[in-house]
mmCIF file with all atom_site columns, C-alpha atoms in Angstrom:
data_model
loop_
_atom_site.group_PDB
_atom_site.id
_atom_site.type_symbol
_atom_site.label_atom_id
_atom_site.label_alt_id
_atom_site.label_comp_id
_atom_site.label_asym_id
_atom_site.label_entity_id
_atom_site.label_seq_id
_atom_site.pdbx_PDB_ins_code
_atom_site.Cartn_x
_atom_site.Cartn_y
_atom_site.Cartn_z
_atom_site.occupancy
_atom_site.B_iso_or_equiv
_atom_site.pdbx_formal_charge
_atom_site.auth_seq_id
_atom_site.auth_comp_id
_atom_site.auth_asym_id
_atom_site.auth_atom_id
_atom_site.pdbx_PDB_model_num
ATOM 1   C CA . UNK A 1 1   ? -4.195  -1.962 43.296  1.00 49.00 ? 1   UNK A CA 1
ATOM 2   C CA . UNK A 1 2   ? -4.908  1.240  45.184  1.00 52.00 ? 2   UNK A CA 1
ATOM 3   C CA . UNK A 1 3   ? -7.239  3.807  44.075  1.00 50.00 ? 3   UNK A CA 1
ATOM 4   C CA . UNK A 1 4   ? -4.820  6.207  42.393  1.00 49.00 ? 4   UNK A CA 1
ATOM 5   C CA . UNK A 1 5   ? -3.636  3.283  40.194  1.00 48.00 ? 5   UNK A CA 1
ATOM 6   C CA . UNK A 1 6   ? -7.179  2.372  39.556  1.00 48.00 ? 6   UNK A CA 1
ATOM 7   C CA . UNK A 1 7   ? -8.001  6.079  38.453  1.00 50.00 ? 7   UNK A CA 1
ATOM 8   C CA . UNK A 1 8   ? -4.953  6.123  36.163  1.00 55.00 ? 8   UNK A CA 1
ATOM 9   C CA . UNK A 1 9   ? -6.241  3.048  33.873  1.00 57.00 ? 9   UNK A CA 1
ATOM 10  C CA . UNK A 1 10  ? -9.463  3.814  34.317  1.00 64.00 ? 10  UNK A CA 1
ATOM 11  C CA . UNK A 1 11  ? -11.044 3.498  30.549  1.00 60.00 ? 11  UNK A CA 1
ATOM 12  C CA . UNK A 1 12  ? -13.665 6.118  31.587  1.00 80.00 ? 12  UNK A CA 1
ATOM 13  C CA . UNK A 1 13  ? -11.175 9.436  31.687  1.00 90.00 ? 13  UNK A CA 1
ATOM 14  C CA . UNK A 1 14  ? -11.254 11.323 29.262  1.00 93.00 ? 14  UNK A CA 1
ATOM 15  C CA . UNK A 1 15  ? -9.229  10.860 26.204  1.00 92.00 ? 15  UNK A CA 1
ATOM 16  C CA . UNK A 1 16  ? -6.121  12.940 25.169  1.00 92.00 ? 16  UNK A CA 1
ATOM 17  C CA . UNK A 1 17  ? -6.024  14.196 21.075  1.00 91.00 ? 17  UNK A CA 1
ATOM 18  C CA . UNK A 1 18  ? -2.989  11.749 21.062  1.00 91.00 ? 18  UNK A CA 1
ATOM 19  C CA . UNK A 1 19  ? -5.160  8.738  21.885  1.00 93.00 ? 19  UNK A CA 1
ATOM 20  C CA . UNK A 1 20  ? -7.512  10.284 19.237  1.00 93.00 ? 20  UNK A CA 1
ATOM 21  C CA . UNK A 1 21  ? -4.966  10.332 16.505  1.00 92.00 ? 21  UNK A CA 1
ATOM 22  C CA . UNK A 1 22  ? -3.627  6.776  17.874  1.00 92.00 ? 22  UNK A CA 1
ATOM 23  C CA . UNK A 1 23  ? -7.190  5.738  16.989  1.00 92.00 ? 23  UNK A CA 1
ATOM 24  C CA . UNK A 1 24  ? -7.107  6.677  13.817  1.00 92.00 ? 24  UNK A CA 1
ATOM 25  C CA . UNK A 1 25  ? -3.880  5.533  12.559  1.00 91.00 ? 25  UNK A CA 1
ATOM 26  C CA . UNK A 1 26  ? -5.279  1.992  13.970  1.00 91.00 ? 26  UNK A CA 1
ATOM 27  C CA . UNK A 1 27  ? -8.455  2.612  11.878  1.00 92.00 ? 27  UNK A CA 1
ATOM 28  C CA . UNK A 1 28  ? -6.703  3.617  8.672   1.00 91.00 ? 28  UNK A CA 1
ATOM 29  C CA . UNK A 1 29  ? -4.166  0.465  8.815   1.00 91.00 ? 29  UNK A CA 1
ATOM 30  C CA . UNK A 1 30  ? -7.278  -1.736 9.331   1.00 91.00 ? 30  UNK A CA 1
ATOM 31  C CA . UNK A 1 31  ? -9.085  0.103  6.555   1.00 90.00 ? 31  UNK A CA 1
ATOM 32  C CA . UNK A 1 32  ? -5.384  -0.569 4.429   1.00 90.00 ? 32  UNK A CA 1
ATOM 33  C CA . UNK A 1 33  ? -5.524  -4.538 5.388   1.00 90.00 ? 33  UNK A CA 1
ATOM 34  C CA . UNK A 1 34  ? -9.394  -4.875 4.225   1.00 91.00 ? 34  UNK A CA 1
ATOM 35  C CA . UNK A 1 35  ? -10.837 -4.904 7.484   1.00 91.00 ? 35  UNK A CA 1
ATOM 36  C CA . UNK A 1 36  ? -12.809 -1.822 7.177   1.00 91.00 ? 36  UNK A CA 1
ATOM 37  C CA . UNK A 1 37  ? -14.523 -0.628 3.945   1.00 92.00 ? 37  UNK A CA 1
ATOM 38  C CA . UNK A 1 38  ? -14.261 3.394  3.011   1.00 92.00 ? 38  UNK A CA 1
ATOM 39  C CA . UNK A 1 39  ? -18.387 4.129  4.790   1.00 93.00 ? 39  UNK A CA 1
ATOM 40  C CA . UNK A 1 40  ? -16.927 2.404  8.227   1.00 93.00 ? 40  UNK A CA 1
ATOM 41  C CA . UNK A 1 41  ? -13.267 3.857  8.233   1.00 92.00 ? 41  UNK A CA 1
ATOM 42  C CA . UNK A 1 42  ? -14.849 7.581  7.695   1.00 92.00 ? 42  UNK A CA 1
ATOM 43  C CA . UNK A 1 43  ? -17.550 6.806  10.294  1.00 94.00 ? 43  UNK A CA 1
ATOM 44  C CA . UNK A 1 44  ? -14.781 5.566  12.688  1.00 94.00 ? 44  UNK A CA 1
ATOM 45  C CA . UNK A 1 45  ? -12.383 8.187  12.525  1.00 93.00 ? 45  UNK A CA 1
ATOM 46  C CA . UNK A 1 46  ? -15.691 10.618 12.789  1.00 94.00 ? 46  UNK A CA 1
ATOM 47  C CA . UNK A 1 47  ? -17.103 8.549  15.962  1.00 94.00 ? 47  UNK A CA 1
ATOM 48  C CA . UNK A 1 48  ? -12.906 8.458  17.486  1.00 93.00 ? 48  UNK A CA 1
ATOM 49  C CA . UNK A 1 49  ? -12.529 12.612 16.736  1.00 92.00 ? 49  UNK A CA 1
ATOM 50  C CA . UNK A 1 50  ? -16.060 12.909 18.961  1.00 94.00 ? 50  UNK A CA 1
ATOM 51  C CA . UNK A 1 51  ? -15.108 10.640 21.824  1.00 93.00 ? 51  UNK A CA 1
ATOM 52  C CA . UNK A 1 52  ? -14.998 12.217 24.689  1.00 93.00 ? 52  UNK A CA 1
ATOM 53  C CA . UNK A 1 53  ? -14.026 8.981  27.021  1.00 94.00 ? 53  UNK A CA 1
ATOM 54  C CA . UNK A 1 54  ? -11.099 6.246  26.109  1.00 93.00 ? 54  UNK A CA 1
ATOM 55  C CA . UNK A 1 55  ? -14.494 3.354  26.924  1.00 93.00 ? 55  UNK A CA 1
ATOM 56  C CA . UNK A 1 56  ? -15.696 5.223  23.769  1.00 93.00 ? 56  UNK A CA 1
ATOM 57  C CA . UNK A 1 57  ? -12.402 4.716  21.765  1.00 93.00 ? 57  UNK A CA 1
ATOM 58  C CA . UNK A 1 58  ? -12.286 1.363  22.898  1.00 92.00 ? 58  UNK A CA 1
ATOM 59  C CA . UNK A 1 59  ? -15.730 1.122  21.832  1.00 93.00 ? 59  UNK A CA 1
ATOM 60  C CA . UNK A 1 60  ? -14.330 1.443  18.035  1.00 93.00 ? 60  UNK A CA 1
ATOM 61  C CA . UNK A 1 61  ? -11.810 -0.780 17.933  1.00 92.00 ? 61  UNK A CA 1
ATOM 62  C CA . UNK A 1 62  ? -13.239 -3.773 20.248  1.00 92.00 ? 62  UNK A CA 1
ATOM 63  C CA . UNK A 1 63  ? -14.012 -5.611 16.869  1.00 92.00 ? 63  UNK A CA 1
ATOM 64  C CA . UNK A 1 64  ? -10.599 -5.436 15.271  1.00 90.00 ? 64  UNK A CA 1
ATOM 65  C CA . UNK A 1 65  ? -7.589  -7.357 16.054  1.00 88.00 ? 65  UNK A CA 1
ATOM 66  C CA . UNK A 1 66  ? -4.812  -5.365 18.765  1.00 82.00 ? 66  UNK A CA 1
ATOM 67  C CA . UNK A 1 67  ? -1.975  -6.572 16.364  1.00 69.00 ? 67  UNK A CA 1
ATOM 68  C CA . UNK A 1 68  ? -1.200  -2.923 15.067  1.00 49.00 ? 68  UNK A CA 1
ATOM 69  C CA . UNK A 1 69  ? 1.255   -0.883 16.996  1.00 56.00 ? 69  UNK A CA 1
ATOM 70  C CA . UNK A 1 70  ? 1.699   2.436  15.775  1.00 54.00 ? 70  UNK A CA 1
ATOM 71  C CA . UNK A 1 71  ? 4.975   3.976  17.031  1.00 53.00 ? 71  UNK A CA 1
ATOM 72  C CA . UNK A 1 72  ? 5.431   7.431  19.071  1.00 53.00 ? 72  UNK A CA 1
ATOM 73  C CA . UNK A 1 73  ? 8.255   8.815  16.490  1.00 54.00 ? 73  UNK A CA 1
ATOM 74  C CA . UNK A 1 74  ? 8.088   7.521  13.273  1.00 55.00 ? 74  UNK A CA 1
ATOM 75  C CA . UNK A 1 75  ? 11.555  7.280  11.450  1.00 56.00 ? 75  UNK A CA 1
ATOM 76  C CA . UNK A 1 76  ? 12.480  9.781  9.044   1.00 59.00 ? 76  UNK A CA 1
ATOM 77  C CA . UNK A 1 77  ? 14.457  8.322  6.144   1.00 63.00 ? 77  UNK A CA 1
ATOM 78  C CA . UNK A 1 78  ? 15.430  10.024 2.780   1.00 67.00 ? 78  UNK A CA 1
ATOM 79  C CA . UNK A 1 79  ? 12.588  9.864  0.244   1.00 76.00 ? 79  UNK A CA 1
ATOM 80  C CA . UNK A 1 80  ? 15.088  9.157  -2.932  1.00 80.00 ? 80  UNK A CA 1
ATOM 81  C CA . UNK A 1 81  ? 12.370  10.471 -5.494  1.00 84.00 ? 81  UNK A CA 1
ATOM 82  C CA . UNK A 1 82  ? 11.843  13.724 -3.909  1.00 83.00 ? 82  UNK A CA 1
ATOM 83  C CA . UNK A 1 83  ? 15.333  13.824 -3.872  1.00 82.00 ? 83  UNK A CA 1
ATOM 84  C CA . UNK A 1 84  ? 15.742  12.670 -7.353  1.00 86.00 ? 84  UNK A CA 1
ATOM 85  C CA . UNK A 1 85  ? 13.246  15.517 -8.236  1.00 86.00 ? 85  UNK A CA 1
ATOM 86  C CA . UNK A 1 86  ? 14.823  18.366 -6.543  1.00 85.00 ? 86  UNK A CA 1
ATOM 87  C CA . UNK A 1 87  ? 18.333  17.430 -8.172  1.00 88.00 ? 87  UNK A CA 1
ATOM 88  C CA . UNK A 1 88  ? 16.716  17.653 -11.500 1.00 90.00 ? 88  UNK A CA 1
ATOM 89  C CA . UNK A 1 89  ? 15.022  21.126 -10.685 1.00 91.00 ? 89  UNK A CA 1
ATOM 90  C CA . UNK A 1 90  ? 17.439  22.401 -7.515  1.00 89.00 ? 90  UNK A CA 1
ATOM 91  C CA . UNK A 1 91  ? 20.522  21.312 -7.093  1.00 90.00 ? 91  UNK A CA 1
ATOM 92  C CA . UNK A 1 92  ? 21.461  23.168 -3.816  1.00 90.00 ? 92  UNK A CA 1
ATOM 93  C CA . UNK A 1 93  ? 17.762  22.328 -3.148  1.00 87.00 ? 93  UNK A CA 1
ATOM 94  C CA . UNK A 1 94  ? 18.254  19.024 -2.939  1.00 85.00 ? 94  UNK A CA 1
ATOM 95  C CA . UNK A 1 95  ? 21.402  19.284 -1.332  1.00 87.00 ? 95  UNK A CA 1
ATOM 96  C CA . UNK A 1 96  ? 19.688  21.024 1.686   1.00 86.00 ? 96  UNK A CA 1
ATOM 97  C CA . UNK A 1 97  ? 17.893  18.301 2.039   1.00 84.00 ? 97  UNK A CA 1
ATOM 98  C CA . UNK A 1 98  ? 19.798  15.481 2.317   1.00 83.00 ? 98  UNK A CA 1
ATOM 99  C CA . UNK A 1 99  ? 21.497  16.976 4.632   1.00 84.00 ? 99  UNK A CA 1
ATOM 100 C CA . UNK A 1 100 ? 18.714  17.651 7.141   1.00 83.00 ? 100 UNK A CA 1
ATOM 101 C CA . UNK A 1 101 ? 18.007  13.998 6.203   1.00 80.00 ? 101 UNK A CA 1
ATOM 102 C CA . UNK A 1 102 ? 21.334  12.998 7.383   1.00 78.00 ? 102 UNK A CA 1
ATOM 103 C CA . UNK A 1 103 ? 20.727  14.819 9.874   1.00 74.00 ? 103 UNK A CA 1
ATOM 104 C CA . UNK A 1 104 ? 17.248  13.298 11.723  1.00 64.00 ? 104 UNK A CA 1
ATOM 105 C CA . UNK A 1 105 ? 19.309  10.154 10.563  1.00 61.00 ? 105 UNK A CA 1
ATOM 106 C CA . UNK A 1 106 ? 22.374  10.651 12.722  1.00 64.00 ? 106 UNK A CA 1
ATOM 107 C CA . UNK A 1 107 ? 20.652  12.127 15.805  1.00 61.00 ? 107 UNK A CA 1
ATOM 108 C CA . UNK A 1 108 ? 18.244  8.627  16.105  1.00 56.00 ? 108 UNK A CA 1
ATOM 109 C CA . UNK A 1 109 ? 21.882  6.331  15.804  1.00 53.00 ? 109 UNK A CA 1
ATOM 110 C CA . UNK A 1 110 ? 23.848  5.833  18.529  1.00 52.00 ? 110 UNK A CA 1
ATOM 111 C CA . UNK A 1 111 ? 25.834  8.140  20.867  1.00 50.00 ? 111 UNK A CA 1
ATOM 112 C CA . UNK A 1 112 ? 29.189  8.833  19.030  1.00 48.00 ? 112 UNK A CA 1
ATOM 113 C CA . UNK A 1 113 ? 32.285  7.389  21.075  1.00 49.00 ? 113 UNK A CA 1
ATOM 114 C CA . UNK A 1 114 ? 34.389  10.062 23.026  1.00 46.00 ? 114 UNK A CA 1
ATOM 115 C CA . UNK A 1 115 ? 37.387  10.688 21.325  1.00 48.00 ? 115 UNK A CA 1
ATOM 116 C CA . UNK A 1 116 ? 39.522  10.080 24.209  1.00 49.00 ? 116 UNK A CA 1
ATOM 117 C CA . UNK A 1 117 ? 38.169  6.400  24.157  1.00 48.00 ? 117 UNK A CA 1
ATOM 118 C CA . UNK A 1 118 ? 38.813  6.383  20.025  1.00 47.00 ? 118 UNK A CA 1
ATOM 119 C CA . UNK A 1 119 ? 42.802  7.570  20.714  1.00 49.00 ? 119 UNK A CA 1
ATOM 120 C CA . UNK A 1 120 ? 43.324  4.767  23.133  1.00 50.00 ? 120 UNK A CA 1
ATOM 121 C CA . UNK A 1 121 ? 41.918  1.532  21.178  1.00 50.00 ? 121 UNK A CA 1
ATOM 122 C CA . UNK A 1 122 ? 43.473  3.171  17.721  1.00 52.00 ? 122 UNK A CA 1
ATOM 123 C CA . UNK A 1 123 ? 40.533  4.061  15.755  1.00 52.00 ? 123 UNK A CA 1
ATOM 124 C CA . UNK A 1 124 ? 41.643  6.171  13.254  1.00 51.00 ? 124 UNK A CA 1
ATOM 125 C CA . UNK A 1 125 ? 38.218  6.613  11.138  1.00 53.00 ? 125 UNK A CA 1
ATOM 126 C CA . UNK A 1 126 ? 36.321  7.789  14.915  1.00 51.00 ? 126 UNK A CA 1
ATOM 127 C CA . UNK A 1 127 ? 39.829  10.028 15.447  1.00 50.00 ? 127 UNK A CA 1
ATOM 128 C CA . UNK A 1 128 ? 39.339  11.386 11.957  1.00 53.00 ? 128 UNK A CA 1
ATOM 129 C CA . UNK A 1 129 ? 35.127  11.954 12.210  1.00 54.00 ? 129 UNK A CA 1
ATOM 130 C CA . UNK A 1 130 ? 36.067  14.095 15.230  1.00 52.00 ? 130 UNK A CA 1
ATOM 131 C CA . UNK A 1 131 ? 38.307  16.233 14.126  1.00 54.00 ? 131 UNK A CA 1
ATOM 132 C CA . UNK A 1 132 ? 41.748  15.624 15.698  1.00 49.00 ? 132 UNK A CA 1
#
């Protein structure tokens, strides 16, 4: 390992908000699973929002199992009472909003087939969906 490398991992730089925030999600699901009682969880997230260093993050959650994995981009799926909700009070409302749902939805699948590649193996619903 050369020096830069060593820098790089170094637990001593200085921590980013995001690593901040990562903390705290990692708190709160430990506080959620009974590891942490209300006084420790609030002390926690107080002690991760005033570390300066990740050694001091680390510090926080050296007692509590790794396990939790908190991802970058958390899925956004339709929340069917909110929609339920806005039908009942908005209709276009709630329109609106499933599709922006859709949306998020669509964008996070995968990569829609070219429709040169749908014409040649005969799918008709891809052929359709595009347009031709």
């Amino acid at each position: 390992m050369n020096d830069s490398e060593e820098h790089i991992t170094s637990p001593a730089l200085r921590a980013s908000d995001a690593e901040r925030d990562q903390a705290e999600a990692q708190l709160q699901h430990h506080y959620a699973v009974g590891r942490l009682t209300l006084p420790e969880l609030e002390e926690r997230v107080v002690a991760a929002y005033e570390a300066r260093t990740r050694k001091q993050l680390d510090a926080l959650l050296r007692d509590l199992p790794r396990e939790v994995e908190i991802p970058a981009s958390p899925i956004r799926v339709v929340d069917s009472r909110l929609l339920i909700v806005l039908l009942c009070v908005s209709p276009p409302a709630a329109l609106i909003y499933w599709l922006i749902s859709q949306r998020s939805v669509r964008r996070r699948g995968p990569r829609p087939q070219t429709l040169e590649g749908a014409h040649e193996r005969g799918d008709l619903r891809a052929c359709i969906e595009s347009g031709s």
